[in-house]
Coordinates of C-alpha atoms in Angstrom, one line a residue:
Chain U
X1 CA 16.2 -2.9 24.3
X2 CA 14.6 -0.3 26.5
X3 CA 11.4 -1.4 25.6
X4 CA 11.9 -4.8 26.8
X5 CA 13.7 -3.6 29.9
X6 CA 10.3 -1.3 30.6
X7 CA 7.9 -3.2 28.8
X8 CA 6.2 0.1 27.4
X9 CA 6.9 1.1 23.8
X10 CA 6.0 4.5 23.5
X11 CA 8.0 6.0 26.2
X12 CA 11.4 4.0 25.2
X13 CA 10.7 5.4 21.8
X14 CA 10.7 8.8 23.3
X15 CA 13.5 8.3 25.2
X16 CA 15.8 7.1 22.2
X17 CA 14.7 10.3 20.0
X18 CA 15.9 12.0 22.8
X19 CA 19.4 10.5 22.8
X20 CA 19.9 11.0 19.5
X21 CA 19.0 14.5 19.8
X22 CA 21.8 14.9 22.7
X23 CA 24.3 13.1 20.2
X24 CA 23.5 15.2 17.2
X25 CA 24.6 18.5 19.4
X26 CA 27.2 17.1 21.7
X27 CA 29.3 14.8 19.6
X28 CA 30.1 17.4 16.9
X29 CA 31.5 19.2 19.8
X30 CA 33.2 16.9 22.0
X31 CA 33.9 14.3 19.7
X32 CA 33.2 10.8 19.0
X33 CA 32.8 8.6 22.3
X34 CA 34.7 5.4 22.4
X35 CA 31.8 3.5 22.5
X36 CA 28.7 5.9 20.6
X37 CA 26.1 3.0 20.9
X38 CA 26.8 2.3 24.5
X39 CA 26.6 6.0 25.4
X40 CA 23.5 6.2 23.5
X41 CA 21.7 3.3 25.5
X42 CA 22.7 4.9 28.6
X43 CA 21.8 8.5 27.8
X44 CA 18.4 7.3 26.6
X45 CA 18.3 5.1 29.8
X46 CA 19.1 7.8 32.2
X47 CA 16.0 9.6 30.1
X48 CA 14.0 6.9 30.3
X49 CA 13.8 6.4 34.3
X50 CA 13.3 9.8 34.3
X51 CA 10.2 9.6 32.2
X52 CA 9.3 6.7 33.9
X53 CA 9.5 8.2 37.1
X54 CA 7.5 11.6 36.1
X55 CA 5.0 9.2 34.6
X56 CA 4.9 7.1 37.9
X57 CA 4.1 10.2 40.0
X58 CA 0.5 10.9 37.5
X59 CA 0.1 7.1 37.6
X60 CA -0.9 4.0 39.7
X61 CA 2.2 3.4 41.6
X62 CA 1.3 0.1 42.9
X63 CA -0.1 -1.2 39.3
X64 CA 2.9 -0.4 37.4
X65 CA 4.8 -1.5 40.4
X66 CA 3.7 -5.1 40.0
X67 CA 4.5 -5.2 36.7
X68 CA 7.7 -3.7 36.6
X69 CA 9.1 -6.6 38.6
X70 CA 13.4 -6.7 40.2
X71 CA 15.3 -3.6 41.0
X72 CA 17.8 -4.5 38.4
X73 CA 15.5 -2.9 36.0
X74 CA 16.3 0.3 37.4
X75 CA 20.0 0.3 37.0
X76 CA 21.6 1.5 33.8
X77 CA 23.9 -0.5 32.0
X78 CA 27.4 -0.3 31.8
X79 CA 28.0 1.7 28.3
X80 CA 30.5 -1.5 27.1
X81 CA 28.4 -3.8 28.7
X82 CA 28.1 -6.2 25.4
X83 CA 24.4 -5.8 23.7
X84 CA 23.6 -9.2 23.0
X85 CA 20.1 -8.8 23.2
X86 CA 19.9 -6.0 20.3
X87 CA 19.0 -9.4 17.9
X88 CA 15.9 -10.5 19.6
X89 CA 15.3 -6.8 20.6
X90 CA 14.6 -5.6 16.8
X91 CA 13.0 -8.9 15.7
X92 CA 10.1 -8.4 18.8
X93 CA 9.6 -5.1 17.7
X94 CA 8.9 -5.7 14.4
X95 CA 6.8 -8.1 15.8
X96 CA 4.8 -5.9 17.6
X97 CA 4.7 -3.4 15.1
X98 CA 2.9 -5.4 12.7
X99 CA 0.6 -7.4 15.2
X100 CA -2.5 -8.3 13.6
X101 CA -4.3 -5.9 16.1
X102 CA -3.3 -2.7 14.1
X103 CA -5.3 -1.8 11.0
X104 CA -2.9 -2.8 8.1
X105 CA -1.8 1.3 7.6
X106 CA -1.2 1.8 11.2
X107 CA 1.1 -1.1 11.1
X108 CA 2.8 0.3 8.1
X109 CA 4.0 3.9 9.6
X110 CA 4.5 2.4 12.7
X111 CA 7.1 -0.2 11.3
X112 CA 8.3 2.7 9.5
X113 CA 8.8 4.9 12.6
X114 CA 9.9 2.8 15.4
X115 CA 12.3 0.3 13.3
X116 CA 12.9 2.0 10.2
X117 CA 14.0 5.1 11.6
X118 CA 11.9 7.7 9.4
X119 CA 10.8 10.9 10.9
X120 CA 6.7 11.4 11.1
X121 CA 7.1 14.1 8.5
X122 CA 9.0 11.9 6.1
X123 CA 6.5 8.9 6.4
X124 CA 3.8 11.6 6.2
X125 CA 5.4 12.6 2.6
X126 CA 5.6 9.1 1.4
X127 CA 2.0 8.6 1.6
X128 CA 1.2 12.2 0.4
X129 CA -0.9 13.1 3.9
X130 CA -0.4 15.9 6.2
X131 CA 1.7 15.5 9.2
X132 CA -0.5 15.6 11.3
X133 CA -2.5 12.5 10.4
X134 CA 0.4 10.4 9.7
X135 CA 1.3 11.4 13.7
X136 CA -2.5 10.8 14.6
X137 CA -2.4 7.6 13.0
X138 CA 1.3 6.5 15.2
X139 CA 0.1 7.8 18.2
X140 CA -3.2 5.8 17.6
X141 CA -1.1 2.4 17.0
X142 CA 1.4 3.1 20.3
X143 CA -1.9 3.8 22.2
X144 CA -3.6 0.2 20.4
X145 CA -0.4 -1.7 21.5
X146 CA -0.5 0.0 25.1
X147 CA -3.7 -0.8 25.4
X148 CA -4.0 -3.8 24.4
X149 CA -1.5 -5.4 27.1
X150 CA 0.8 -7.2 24.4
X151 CA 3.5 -7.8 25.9
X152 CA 7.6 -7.1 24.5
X153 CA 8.8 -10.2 24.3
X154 CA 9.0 -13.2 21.1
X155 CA 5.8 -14.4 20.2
X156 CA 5.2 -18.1 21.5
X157 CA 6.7 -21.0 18.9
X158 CA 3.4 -22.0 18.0
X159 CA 2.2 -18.3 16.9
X160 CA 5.6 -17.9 15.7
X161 CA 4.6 -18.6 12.0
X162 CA 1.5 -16.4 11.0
X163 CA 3.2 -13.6 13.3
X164 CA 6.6 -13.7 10.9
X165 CA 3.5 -13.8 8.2
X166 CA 2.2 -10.3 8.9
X167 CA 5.0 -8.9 9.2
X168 CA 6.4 -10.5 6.1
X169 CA 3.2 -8.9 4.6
X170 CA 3.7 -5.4 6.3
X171 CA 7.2 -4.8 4.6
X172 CA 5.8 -6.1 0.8
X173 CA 3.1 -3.7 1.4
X174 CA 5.9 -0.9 1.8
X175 CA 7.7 -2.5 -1.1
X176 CA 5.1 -1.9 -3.8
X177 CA 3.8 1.4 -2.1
X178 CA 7.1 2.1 -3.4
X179 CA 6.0 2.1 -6.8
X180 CA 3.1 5.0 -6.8
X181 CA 3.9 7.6 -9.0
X182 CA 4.3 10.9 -7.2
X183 CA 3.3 14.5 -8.5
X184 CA 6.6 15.6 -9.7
X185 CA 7.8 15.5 -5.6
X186 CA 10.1 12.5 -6.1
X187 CA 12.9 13.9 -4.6
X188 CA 11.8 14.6 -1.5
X189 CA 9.9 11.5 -1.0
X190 CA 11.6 8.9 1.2
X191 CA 12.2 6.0 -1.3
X192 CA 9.8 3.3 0.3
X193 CA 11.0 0.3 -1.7
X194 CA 14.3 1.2 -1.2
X195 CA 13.3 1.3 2.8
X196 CA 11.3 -1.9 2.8
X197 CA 14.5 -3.5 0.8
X198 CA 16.7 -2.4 4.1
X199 CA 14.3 -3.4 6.7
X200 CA 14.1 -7.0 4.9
X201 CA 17.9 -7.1 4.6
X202 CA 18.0 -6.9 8.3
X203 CA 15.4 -8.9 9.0
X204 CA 17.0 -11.7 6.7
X205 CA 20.3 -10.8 8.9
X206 CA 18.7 -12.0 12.1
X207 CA 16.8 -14.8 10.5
X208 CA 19.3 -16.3 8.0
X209 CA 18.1 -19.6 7.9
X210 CA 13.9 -18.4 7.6
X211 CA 13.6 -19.1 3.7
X212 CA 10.5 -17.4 3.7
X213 CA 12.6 -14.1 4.7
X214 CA 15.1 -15.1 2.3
X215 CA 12.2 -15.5 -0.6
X216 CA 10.8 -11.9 0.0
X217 CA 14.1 -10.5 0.6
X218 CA 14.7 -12.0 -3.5
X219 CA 11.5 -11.1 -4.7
X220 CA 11.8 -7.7 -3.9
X221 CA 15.7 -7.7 -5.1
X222 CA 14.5 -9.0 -8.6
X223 CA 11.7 -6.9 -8.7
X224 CA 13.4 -4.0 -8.1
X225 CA 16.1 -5.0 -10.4
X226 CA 13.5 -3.8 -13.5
X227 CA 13.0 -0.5 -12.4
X228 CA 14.9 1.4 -14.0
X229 CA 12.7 0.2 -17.1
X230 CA 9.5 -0.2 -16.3
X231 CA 8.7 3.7 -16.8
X232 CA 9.5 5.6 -20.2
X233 CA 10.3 9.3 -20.0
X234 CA 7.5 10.8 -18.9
X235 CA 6.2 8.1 -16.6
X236 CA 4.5 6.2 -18.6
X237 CA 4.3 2.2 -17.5
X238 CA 6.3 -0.6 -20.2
X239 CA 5.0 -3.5 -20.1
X240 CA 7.7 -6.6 -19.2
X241 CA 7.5 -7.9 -23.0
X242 CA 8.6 -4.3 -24.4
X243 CA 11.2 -3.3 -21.4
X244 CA 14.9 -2.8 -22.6
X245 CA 16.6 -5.7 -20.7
X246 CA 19.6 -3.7 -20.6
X247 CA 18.6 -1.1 -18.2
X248 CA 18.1 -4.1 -15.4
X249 CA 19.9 -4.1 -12.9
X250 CA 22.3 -7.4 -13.2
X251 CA 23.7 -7.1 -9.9
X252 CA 20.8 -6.7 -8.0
X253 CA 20.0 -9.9 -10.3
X254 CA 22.0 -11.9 -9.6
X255 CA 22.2 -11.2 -6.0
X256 CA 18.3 -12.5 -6.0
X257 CA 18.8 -15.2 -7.6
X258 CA 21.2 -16.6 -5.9
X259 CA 19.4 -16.3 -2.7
X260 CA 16.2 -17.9 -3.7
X261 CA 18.2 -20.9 -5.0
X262 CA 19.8 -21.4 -1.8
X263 CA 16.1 -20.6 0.5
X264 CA 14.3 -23.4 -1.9
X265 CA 17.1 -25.7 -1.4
X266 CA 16.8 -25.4 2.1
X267 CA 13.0 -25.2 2.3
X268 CA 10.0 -25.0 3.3
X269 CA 9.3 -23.5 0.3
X270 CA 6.6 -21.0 0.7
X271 CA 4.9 -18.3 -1.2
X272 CA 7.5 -15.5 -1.5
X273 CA 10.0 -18.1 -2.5
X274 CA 7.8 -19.3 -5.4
X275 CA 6.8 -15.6 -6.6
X276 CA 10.9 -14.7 -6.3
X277 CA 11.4 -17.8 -8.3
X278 CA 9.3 -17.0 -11.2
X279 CA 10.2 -13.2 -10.9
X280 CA 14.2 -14.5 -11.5
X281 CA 13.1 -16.8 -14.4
X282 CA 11.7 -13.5 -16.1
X283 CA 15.1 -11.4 -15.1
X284 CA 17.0 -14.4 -16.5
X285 CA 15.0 -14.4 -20.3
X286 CA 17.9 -12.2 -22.5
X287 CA 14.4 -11.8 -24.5
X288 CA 10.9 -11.8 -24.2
X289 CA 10.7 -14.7 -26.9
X290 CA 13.0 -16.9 -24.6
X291 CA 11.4 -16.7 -21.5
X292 CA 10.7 -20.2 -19.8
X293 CA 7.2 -20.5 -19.6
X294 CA 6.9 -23.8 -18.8
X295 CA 8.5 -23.9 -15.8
X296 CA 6.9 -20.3 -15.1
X297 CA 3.3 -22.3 -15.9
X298 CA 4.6 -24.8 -13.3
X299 CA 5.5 -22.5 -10.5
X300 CA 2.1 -20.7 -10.8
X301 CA 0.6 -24.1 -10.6
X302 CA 2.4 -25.0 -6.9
X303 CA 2.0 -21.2 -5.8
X304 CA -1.6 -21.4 -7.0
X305 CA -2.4 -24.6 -4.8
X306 CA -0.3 -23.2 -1.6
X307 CA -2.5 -20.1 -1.7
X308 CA -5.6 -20.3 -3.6
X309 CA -5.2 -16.4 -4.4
X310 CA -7.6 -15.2 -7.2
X311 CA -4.7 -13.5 -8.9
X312 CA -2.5 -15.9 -8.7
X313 CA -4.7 -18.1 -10.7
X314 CA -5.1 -15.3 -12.9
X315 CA -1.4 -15.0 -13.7
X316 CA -1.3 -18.8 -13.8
X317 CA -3.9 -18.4 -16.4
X318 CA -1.8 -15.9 -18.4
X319 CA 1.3 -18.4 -18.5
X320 CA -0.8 -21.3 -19.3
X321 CA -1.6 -19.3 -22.9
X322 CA 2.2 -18.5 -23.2
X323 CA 2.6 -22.6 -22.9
X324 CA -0.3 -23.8 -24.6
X325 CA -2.1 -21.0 -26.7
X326 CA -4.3 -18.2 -26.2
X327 CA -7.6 -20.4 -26.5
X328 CA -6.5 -22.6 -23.4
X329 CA -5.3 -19.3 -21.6
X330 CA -9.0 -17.5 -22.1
X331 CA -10.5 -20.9 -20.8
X332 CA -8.5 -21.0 -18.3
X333 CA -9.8 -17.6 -17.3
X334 CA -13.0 -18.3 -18.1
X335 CA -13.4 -20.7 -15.0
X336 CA -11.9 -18.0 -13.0
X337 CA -14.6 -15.3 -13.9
X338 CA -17.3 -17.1 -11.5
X339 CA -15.2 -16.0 -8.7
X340 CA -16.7 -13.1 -7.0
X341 CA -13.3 -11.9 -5.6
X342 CA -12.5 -11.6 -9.5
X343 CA -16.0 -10.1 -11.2
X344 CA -14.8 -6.6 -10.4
X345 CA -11.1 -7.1 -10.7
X346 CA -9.9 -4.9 -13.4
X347 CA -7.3 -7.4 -13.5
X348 CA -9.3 -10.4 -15.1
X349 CA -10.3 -7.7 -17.9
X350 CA -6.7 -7.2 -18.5
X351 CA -5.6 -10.7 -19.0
X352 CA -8.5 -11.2 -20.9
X353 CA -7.5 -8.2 -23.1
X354 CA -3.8 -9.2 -23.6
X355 CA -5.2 -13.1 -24.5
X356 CA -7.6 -11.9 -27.1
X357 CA -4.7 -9.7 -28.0
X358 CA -2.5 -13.0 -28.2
X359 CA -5.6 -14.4 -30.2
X360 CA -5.7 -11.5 -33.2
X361 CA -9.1 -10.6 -31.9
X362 CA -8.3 -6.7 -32.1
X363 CA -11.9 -5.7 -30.9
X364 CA -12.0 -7.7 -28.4
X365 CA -8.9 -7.0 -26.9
X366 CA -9.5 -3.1 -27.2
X367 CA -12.9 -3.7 -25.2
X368 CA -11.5 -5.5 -22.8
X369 CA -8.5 -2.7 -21.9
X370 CA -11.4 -0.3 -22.0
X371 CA -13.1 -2.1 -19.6
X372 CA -9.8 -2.6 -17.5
X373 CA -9.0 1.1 -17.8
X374 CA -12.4 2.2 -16.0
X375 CA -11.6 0.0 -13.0
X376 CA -8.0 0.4 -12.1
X377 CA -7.3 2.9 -9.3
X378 CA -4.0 3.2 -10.4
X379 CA -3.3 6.2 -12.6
X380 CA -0.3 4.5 -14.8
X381 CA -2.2 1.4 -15.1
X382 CA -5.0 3.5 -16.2
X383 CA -3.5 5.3 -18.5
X384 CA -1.5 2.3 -20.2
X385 CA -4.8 0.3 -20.5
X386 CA -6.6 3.3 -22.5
X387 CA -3.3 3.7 -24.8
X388 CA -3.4 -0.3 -25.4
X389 CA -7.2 0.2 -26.1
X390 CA -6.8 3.0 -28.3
X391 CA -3.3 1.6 -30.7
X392 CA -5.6 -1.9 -31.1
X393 CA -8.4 0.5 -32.6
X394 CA -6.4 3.0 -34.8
X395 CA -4.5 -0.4 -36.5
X396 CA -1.2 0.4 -34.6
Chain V
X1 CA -7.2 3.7 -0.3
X2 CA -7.5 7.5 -1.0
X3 CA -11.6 8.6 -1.7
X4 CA -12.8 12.6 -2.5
X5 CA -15.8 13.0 -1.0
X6 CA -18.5 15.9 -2.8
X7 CA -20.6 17.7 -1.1
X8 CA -22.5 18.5 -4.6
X9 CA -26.0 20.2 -4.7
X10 CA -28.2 20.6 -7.0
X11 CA -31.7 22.5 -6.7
X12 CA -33.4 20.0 -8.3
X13 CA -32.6 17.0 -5.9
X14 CA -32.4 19.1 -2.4
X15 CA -35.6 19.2 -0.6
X16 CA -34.1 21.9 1.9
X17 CA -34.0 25.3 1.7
X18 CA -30.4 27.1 1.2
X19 CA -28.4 27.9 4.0
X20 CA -28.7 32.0 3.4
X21 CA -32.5 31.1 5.1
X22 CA -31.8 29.2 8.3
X23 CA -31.5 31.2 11.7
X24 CA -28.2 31.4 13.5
X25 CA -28.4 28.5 15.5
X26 CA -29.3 26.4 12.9
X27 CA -26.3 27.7 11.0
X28 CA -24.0 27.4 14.1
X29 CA -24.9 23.9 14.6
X30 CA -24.0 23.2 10.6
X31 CA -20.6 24.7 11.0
X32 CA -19.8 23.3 14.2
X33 CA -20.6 19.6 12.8
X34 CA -18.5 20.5 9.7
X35 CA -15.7 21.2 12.4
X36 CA -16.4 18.1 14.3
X37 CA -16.1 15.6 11.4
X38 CA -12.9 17.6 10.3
X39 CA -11.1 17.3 13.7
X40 CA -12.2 13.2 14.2
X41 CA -10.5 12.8 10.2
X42 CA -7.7 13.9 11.9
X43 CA -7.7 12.3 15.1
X44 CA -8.8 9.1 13.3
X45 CA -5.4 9.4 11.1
X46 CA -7.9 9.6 7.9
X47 CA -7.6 13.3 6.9
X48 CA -5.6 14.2 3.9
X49 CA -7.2 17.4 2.7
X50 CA -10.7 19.1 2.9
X51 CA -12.1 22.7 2.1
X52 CA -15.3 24.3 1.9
X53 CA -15.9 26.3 -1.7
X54 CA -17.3 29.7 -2.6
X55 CA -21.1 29.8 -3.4
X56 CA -22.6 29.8 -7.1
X57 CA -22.3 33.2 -7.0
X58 CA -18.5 33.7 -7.0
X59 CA -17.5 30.6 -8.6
X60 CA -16.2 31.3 -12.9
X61 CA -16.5 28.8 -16.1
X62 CA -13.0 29.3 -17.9
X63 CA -12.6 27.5 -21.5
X64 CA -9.6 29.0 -23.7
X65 CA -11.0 30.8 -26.7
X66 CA -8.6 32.0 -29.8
X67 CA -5.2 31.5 -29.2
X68 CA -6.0 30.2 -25.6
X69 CA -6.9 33.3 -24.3
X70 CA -9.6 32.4 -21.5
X71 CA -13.5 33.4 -22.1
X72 CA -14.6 33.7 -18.6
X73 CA -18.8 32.9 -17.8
X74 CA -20.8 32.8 -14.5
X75 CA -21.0 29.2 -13.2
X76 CA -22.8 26.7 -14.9
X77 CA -25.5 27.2 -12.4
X78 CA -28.4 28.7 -14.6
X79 CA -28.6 25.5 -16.7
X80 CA -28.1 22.8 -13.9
X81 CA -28.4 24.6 -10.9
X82 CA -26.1 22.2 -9.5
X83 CA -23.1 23.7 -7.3
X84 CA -19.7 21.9 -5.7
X85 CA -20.3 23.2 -1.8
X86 CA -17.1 21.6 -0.9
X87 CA -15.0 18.4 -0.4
X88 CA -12.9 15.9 1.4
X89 CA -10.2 13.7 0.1
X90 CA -9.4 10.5 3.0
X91 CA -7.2 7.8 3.2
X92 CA -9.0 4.9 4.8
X93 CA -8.4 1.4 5.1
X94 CA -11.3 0.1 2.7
X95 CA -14.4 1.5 0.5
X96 CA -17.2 0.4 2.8
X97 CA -15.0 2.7 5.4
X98 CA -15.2 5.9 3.2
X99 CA -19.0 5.5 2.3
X100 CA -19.4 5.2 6.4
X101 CA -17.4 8.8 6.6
X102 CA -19.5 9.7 3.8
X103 CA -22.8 8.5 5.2
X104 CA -21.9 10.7 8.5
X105 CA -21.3 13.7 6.8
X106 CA -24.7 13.1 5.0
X107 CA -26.4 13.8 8.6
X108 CA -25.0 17.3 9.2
X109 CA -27.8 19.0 10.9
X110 CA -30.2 21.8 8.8
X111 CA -33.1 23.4 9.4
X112 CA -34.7 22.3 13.0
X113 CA -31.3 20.6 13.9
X114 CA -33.1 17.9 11.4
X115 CA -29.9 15.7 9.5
X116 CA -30.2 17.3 5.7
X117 CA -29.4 13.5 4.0
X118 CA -27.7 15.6 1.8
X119 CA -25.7 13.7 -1.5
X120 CA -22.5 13.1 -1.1
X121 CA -20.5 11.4 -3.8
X122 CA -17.6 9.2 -3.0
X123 CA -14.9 8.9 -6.0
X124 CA -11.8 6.7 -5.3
X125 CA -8.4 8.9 -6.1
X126 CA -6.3 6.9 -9.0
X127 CA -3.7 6.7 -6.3
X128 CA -2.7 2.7 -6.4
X129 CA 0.3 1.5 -7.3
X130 CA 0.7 0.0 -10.5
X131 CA 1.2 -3.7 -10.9
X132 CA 3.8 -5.3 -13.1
X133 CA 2.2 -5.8 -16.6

């Protein structure tokens, strides 16, 4: 809100840490306000011109002047004066976090920061880097978005759509940075999937009727729904065939699937819809065996035309041999292997492995999660490749 | 993407003589790039960790001998002459990214301010998330 009142980012930020500050020392003492968000807004207000003002006396008066525009700016609020701007308000800054100027990681702590909430030191943490990048690398994106003139208000209608796109992307990237194992730290990490889950429950809050939202928002729910067993006891990565169905989380479940029936009902079905879709189908299956591969085949078919994604067609691949065979599966990926985006993928060596696996072609299949296993940059994924490898050899 | 960066010599491929040879300016120059590329890792937002290692002379080979108790040996040096000098680890956006840090690091100056083009090896950190399997 102050943001948009000032147009400058950086400095309302500042303004609203400093607010909190004065509430975390005065309210324990004097009690409660009648209205805390009200007295908030105003304290960081009354901070705000201040900082403006300081910042006016270094600067060009006459520039900022012109900008600034009416007087009205410079009175504060009423503390009940009703915040009906606070929906747009969170929505444009997302927005601006995640603008396609900002290298993808900038965009990522910054969303983290200025809507999420985290300290510096905690995003620092959940990336494993010191503090003092992770502040380097905020200060850098504030200074990009300064810089760059973008202005705080709602994207135009007709850039609308790829803008809700990136930041739609920003928060999945958050989701599965949740998933890095740690080096025994866990505790102290910030839980990022958790955190992108929160920040897309809001966002699906102020956009009910996006289904796009909705789909990630579901896609996450039913993702995260497995977590519990996708790791064994000492970290080690289960595969979805082999994961005690059990340990998911039905709630979470069912709360995904219900809203990703209702977004495709709606429509326009997009990406993050489809990809929800075919994770609830898998959350659904009380087995392996009895997992509905067709209409999984079939999802990956329209996701696969809607996107043209490598991996996707990959996947589509793997779900063709759970339809119709192993044979038609390694075709299938056969056509794919042309693709230059794929040569290097340790993923194509990976479905290959599991088809020839499929096939009873043991050798094959070991030298294929060998291969897979030298490519990966993921240590779990890594080390689950080479175990694969190494049961198909020793006849287990 | 996290990379580690080496700063790995070995006498056979370094066509410059060792740093306990150059004069003071040359050496102040060295360090003071070393310094530079350090504080623009951080001001870039790329810098995780980086130090600069002990020379051949102080570094140890351990390897557990019966029941585990170490058997300590001078470096590996004498065979290989090869020697770790030091390293980075960075988080940066893509690979071609971390071979341009690495490539800049390659210029620090040596003897007659020249850039030494020494080797630096670039190995990604297996620090990905996993994917569903």
């Amino acid at each position: 809100m102050l943001a948009r009142r000032f147009g400058d980012f950086a400095t309302a930020e500042d303004a609203v840490q400093e607010a909190l500050l004065a509430a975390a020392t005065q309210w324990p003492a004097e009690g409660l306000p009648d209205n805390p968000r009200g007295w908030l807004v105003q304290v960081a207000y009354r901070r705000m011109i201040e900082l403006v003002r300081g910042e006016a006396a270094r600067r060009d008066r006459e520039d900022r002047a012109a900008r600034r525009g009416g007087d009205d700016r410079r009175t504060a609020p009423a503390a009940d004066e009703p915040l009906t701007a606070d929906r747009d308000d969170t929505l444009v800054l997302l927005f601006l976090c995640c603008h396609p100027t900002l290298s993808t990681p900038s965009a990522i702590a910054l969303t983290l920061r200025a809507v999420g909430g985290l300290s510096t030191a905690e995003i620092a943490r959940a990336f494993l880097v010191p503090e003092a990048t992770m502040a380097q690398r905020i200060s850098r994106a504030k200074q990009r978005i300064r810089s760059s003139g973008l202005p705080f208000r709602m994207p135009a209608e007709d850039e609308r759509q790829a803008r809700l796109a990136a930041v739609l992307h920003v928060l999945y990237l958050i989701f599965t940075e949740g998933h890095t194992a740690s080096l025994g730290d866990d505790l102290r990490r910030v839980d990022l999937s958790e955190e992108a889950i929160r920040l897309t429950r809001a966002m699906h809050a102020l956009l009910p009727d996006d289904s796009e939202v909705a789909g990630l928002l579901a896609l996450m729910l039913l993702t995260e729904a497995r977590a519990a067993a996708r790791t064994g006891a000492s970290g080690e990565l289960i595969s979805l065939a082999e994961q005690d169905r059990s340990r998911w989380d039905a709630a979470a479940i069912a709360e995904g699937t219900a809203l990703v029936t209702r977004a495709m009902a709606r429509g326009p079905v997009g990406p993050y819809q489809l990809q929800a879709a075919i994770a609830a189908l898998h959350d659904e299956a009380p087995t392996a065996e009895r997992t509905d591969w067709p209409q999984i085949l079939a999802l990956y078919g329209v996701l696969d035309r809607l996107t043209g994604s490598p991996v996707v067609s990959l996947n589509r691949a793997v779900a063709t041999a759970m339809v119709h065979g192993p044979a038609a599966g390694l075709a299938a990926l056969e056509a794919l292997a042309a693709d230059p985006r794929l040569t290097e993928h340790h993923r194509l060596d990976a479905a290959r492995a599991h088809l020839h696996e499929m096939a009873g072609d043991r050798d094959a299949a070991a030298r294929h999660y060998r291969a897979a296993a030298g490519r990966t940059t993921s240590r779990p994924e890594h080390d689950y490749l080479l175990m694969r490898a190494a049961r198909l050899a020793s006849g287990g | 993407m996290k990379y580690m960066l080496l700063m790995q010599f070995s006498a056979a491929g370094t066509d410059f003589p060792s740093i306990d040879t150059w004069t003071p300016e040359e050496i102040r120059a060295h360090i003071g790039f070393m310094g530079d590329v350090n504080a623009k890792l951080v001001a870039d937002g790329e810098f995780v960790q980086g130090e600069g290692l002990g020379g051949p002379q102080q570094a140890r080979i351990v390897r557990a001998g019966e029941n585990g108790a170490p058997v300590v040996t001078e470096g590996p040096f004498a065979e290989t002459k090869e020697f770790l000098a030091g390293w980075w680890i960075v988080d940066c956006e893509t690979p071609q990214r971390a071979v341009e840090i690495a490539a800049h690091i390659s210029t620090a100056p040596g003897p007659g301010g020249r850039p030494l083009n020494m080797p630096i090896e670039v190995h990604p950190v297996m620090s990905a998330p996993p994917q569903e399997l």
